[in-house]
Amino acid sequence: MGTMVVGFRLGSDAKGRQATLVLTEAGVLHQSTGLLGMAPRPAKPHAPIAPDPHPVPRQAAQLRKAYAALTSRGYTRELIPPACLRLDTDEHPLHTHPYGPHAPRPHPELIADFTGAAPARPGSLEDALDAFYTAIGITPRPRTPFPPGTAAVPPRVREALRTLTDGQALTSGPRPGPGWTVTAAGVRLHASTTNKTLDPREAAELQAALTAWLRLHQS
């Protein structure tokens, strides 16, 4: 019978690591990490909160956040671009109360099936999620259109722009020193008495947020 999934694999050349995430039609988010070129190590899957009448859209939101978080941490090489496909592997049945002793267990065969069957062609996460929703009978959410000329921007900036156009805020992570918040309305810097130099990852996050904000307001 198999199962429909949507997922991706991102790599970081600087860290020499990769991360794979796969969301199933039951709303279970599988993930694995490992060294580039080596067999990944599956982690504990994230099951939907029970009872949840809409588990897939909520888990899809977590998939988007994971994609944005990984790219902000330097996982910018798409080893497997976002894709939707049907796998031959049957998903493990999900318990009525999928937590504690009944939490779903890692499913390395499902991740291996995804990585072996995923197409090599480029694709966006939003297109893959739309195809996934359609395949399992869910109406895709209406998209907020991007401003013109944003199709070729880096994935990190594209995800930041999607966040801003959806009316959400981009913020610096919790750390000592000055911080920032970027919304569609403006850019706000948070002063601090602590002096701190941004590391490359933090600088890349700020650059992506500011680039997205400028593109949102370009004439």
Short mmCIF file of C-alpha atoms in Angstrom, two decimals:
data_model
loop_
_atom_site.label_atom_id
_atom_site.label_comp_id
_atom_site.label_asym_id
_atom_site.label_seq_id
_atom_site.Cartn_x
_atom_site.Cartn_y
_atom_site.Cartn_z
CA MET A 1 0.00 0.00 0.00
CA GLY A 2 2.76 2.46 0.90
CA THR A 3 2.40 6.01 2.15
CA MET A 4 2.54 9.55 0.80
CA VAL A 5 5.34 11.72 2.17
CA VAL A 6 6.96 15.10 1.66
CA GLY A 7 10.52 15.83 2.69
CA PHE A 8 14.02 17.07 1.93
CA ARG A 9 17.69 16.61 2.80
CA LEU A 10 19.96 19.60 3.46
CA GLY A 11 23.72 19.58 3.89
CA SER A 12 26.31 21.88 5.41
CA ASP A 13 29.74 21.74 3.77
CA ALA A 14 31.24 23.81 6.59
CA LYS A 15 30.01 21.38 9.25
CA GLY A 16 30.31 18.28 7.08
CA ARG A 17 26.83 17.22 8.15
CA GLN A 18 23.41 16.53 6.67
CA ALA A 19 19.82 16.49 7.92
CA THR A 20 16.82 14.70 6.43
CA LEU A 21 13.19 15.39 7.33
CA VAL A 22 10.17 13.47 6.06
CA LEU A 23 6.50 14.19 6.90
CA THR A 24 3.99 11.37 6.38
CA GLU A 25 0.28 11.48 5.64
CA ALA A 26 -0.41 10.41 9.25
CA GLY A 27 1.25 13.64 10.41
CA VAL A 28 4.43 12.03 11.77
CA LEU A 29 7.61 14.03 11.24
CA HIS A 30 10.63 11.76 10.81
CA GLN A 31 14.16 13.09 10.88
CA SER A 32 17.72 11.85 10.69
CA THR A 33 21.13 13.46 10.89
CA GLY A 34 24.68 12.39 10.16
CA LEU A 35 27.95 13.12 8.45
CA LEU A 36 27.95 13.97 4.76
CA GLY A 37 28.28 10.83 2.69
CA MET A 38 27.55 8.52 5.64
CA ALA A 39 24.43 6.62 6.62
CA PRO A 40 22.17 8.99 8.64
CA ARG A 41 21.12 8.25 12.20
CA PRO A 42 17.33 8.34 12.66
CA ALA A 43 16.04 10.37 15.58
CA LYS A 44 12.83 9.96 17.56
CA PRO A 45 9.90 10.98 15.30
CA HIS A 46 7.58 13.83 16.25
CA ALA A 47 3.95 12.69 16.38
CA PRO A 48 0.99 15.07 16.16
CA ILE A 49 -0.51 16.20 19.43
CA ALA A 50 -3.52 14.05 20.19
CA PRO A 51 -6.34 14.67 19.71
CA ASP A 52 -5.68 16.93 16.72
CA PRO A 53 -8.30 17.17 13.93
CA HIS A 54 -5.73 18.77 11.60
CA PRO A 55 -2.40 17.07 12.31
CA VAL A 56 -0.84 17.39 8.85
CA PRO A 57 -1.05 21.21 8.46
CA ARG A 58 0.31 21.69 11.97
CA GLN A 59 3.18 19.30 11.31
CA ALA A 60 3.77 20.94 7.92
CA ALA A 61 4.29 24.22 9.78
CA GLN A 62 6.96 22.48 11.85
CA LEU A 63 8.55 21.21 8.63
CA ARG A 64 8.74 24.78 7.33
CA LYS A 65 10.28 25.99 10.58
CA ALA A 66 12.83 23.17 10.49
CA TYR A 67 13.78 24.05 6.91
CA ALA A 68 14.24 27.72 7.81
CA ALA A 69 16.19 26.85 10.98
CA LEU A 70 18.54 24.51 9.12
CA THR A 71 19.27 26.99 6.34
CA SER A 72 19.93 29.71 8.92
CA ARG A 73 22.49 27.38 10.53
CA GLY A 74 24.38 26.90 7.28
CA TYR A 75 22.60 23.84 5.85
CA THR A 76 22.19 25.54 2.48
CA ARG A 77 23.07 22.70 0.07
CA GLU A 78 19.95 20.86 -1.10
CA LEU A 79 21.16 17.28 -1.28
CA ILE A 80 17.56 16.24 -1.90
CA PRO A 81 15.35 19.19 -2.88
CA PRO A 82 11.86 19.27 -1.31
CA ALA A 83 9.70 16.61 -2.95
CA CYS A 84 6.37 14.81 -2.55
CA LEU A 85 6.10 11.15 -3.50
CA ARG A 86 4.49 7.84 -2.63
CA LEU A 87 6.76 5.33 -0.94
CA ASP A 88 6.44 1.57 -1.09
CA THR A 89 7.18 1.38 2.63
CA ASP A 90 4.14 1.17 4.92
CA GLU A 91 4.20 3.61 7.80
CA HIS A 92 4.13 2.15 11.31
CA PRO A 93 0.56 2.40 12.69
CA LEU A 94 0.12 5.42 14.95
CA HIS A 95 -1.23 4.74 18.43
CA THR A 96 -4.35 6.57 19.57
CA HIS A 97 -2.20 8.25 22.23
CA PRO A 98 1.18 8.56 20.47
CA TYR A 99 3.31 9.66 23.39
CA GLY A 100 5.21 8.17 26.30
CA PRO A 101 5.49 4.39 25.86
CA HIS A 102 3.25 4.60 22.76
CA ALA A 103 5.34 7.25 20.96
CA PRO A 104 6.26 6.31 17.38
CA ARG A 105 9.65 4.67 17.04
CA PRO A 106 12.32 5.61 14.48
CA HIS A 107 11.64 4.27 11.00
CA PRO A 108 14.96 4.16 9.10
CA GLU A 109 13.43 2.13 6.27
CA LEU A 110 10.98 4.93 5.51
CA ILE A 111 13.73 7.54 5.38
CA ALA A 112 15.91 5.27 3.24
CA ASP A 113 12.99 4.68 0.87
CA PHE A 114 12.47 8.44 0.57
CA THR A 115 16.13 9.21 -0.13
CA GLY A 116 16.30 6.42 -2.69
CA ALA A 117 13.13 7.42 -4.54
CA ALA A 118 13.20 11.23 -4.35
CA PRO A 119 13.70 12.92 -7.73
CA ALA A 120 16.88 14.90 -8.32
CA ARG A 121 15.13 17.82 -9.99
CA PRO A 122 14.97 21.19 -8.16
CA GLY A 123 11.82 22.02 -6.24
CA SER A 124 10.54 24.40 -3.60
CA LEU A 125 9.17 23.38 -0.23
CA GLU A 126 5.87 25.18 -0.85
CA ASP A 127 5.33 23.40 -4.19
CA ALA A 128 6.13 20.05 -2.56
CA LEU A 129 3.68 20.73 0.28
CA ASP A 130 0.96 21.76 -2.18
CA ALA A 131 1.43 18.48 -4.06
CA PHE A 132 1.40 16.57 -0.76
CA TYR A 133 -1.83 18.23 0.38
CA THR A 134 -3.49 17.49 -2.95
CA ALA A 135 -2.37 13.85 -2.89
CA ILE A 136 -3.86 13.21 0.56
CA GLY A 137 -7.05 15.18 -0.08
CA ILE A 138 -6.34 18.46 1.74
CA THR A 139 -6.92 21.82 0.08
CA PRO A 140 -3.57 23.64 -0.08
CA ARG A 141 -3.48 26.90 1.86
CA PRO A 142 -3.73 30.09 -0.21
CA ARG A 143 -0.32 31.52 -0.91
CA THR A 144 0.66 35.10 -0.22
CA PRO A 145 2.30 36.15 -3.50
CA PHE A 146 5.97 37.07 -3.44
CA PRO A 147 6.99 40.47 -4.78
CA PRO A 148 8.22 40.34 -8.41
CA GLY A 149 11.76 39.22 -9.06
CA THR A 150 12.20 36.90 -6.05
CA ALA A 151 12.24 33.53 -7.80
CA ALA A 152 16.05 33.34 -7.93
CA VAL A 153 16.84 34.54 -4.39
CA PRO A 154 18.65 32.15 -2.00
CA PRO A 155 16.43 29.67 -0.09
CA ARG A 156 17.23 31.34 3.26
CA VAL A 157 16.01 34.72 1.99
CA ARG A 158 12.99 33.12 0.30
CA GLU A 159 11.88 31.51 3.57
CA ALA A 160 12.42 34.77 5.45
CA LEU A 161 10.36 36.59 2.83
CA ARG A 162 7.60 33.99 3.15
CA THR A 163 7.54 34.59 6.91
CA LEU A 164 7.23 38.35 6.46
CA THR A 165 4.53 38.11 3.79
CA ASP A 166 2.57 35.78 6.09
CA GLY A 167 2.54 38.57 8.68
CA GLN A 168 4.99 36.91 11.08
CA ALA A 169 8.13 38.34 12.65
CA LEU A 170 11.76 37.37 12.22
CA THR A 171 13.78 37.64 15.41
CA SER A 172 17.33 37.04 16.55
CA GLY A 173 17.82 33.97 18.69
CA PRO A 174 18.21 34.18 22.47
CA ARG A 175 21.80 35.26 23.15
CA PRO A 176 23.63 37.94 25.13
CA GLY A 177 24.21 41.27 23.45
CA PRO A 178 22.06 43.30 21.04
CA GLY A 179 19.19 41.67 19.19
CA TRP A 180 16.75 42.51 16.41
CA THR A 181 13.19 42.03 15.20
CA VAL A 182 12.13 42.34 11.56
CA THR A 183 8.47 42.60 10.56
CA ALA A 184 6.74 43.81 7.42
CA ALA A 185 6.28 47.15 9.19
CA GLY A 186 9.93 47.76 9.97
CA VAL A 187 13.26 46.77 11.48
CA ARG A 188 13.85 47.20 15.22
CA LEU A 189 17.20 46.85 16.96
CA HIS A 190 17.29 45.92 20.65
CA ALA A 191 20.06 47.74 22.49
CA SER A 192 22.18 46.03 25.12
CA THR A 193 24.92 47.02 27.51
CA THR A 194 26.80 43.85 26.54
CA ASN A 195 29.22 44.08 23.64
CA LYS A 196 29.17 41.05 21.38
CA THR A 197 30.36 40.37 17.85
CA LEU A 198 27.99 38.38 15.62
CA ASP A 199 29.36 35.04 14.50
CA PRO A 200 28.97 34.01 10.81
CA ARG A 201 25.69 32.14 11.43
CA GLU A 202 24.14 35.07 13.32
CA ALA A 203 25.31 37.52 10.66
CA ALA A 204 23.78 35.32 7.95
CA GLU A 205 20.45 35.27 9.80
CA LEU A 206 20.42 39.06 10.02
CA GLN A 207 21.48 39.44 6.39
CA ALA A 208 18.67 37.14 5.21
CA ALA A 209 16.09 39.00 7.32
CA LEU A 210 17.18 42.42 6.06
CA THR A 211 17.40 41.24 2.45
CA ALA A 212 13.88 39.81 2.68
CA TRP A 213 12.57 43.04 4.22
CA LEU A 214 14.18 45.17 1.48
CA ARG A 215 12.74 42.92 -1.24
CA LEU A 216 9.32 43.12 0.39
CA HIS A 217 9.43 46.92 0.11
CA GLN A 218 11.23 47.28 -3.21
CA SER A 219 9.49 49.52 -5.68
#
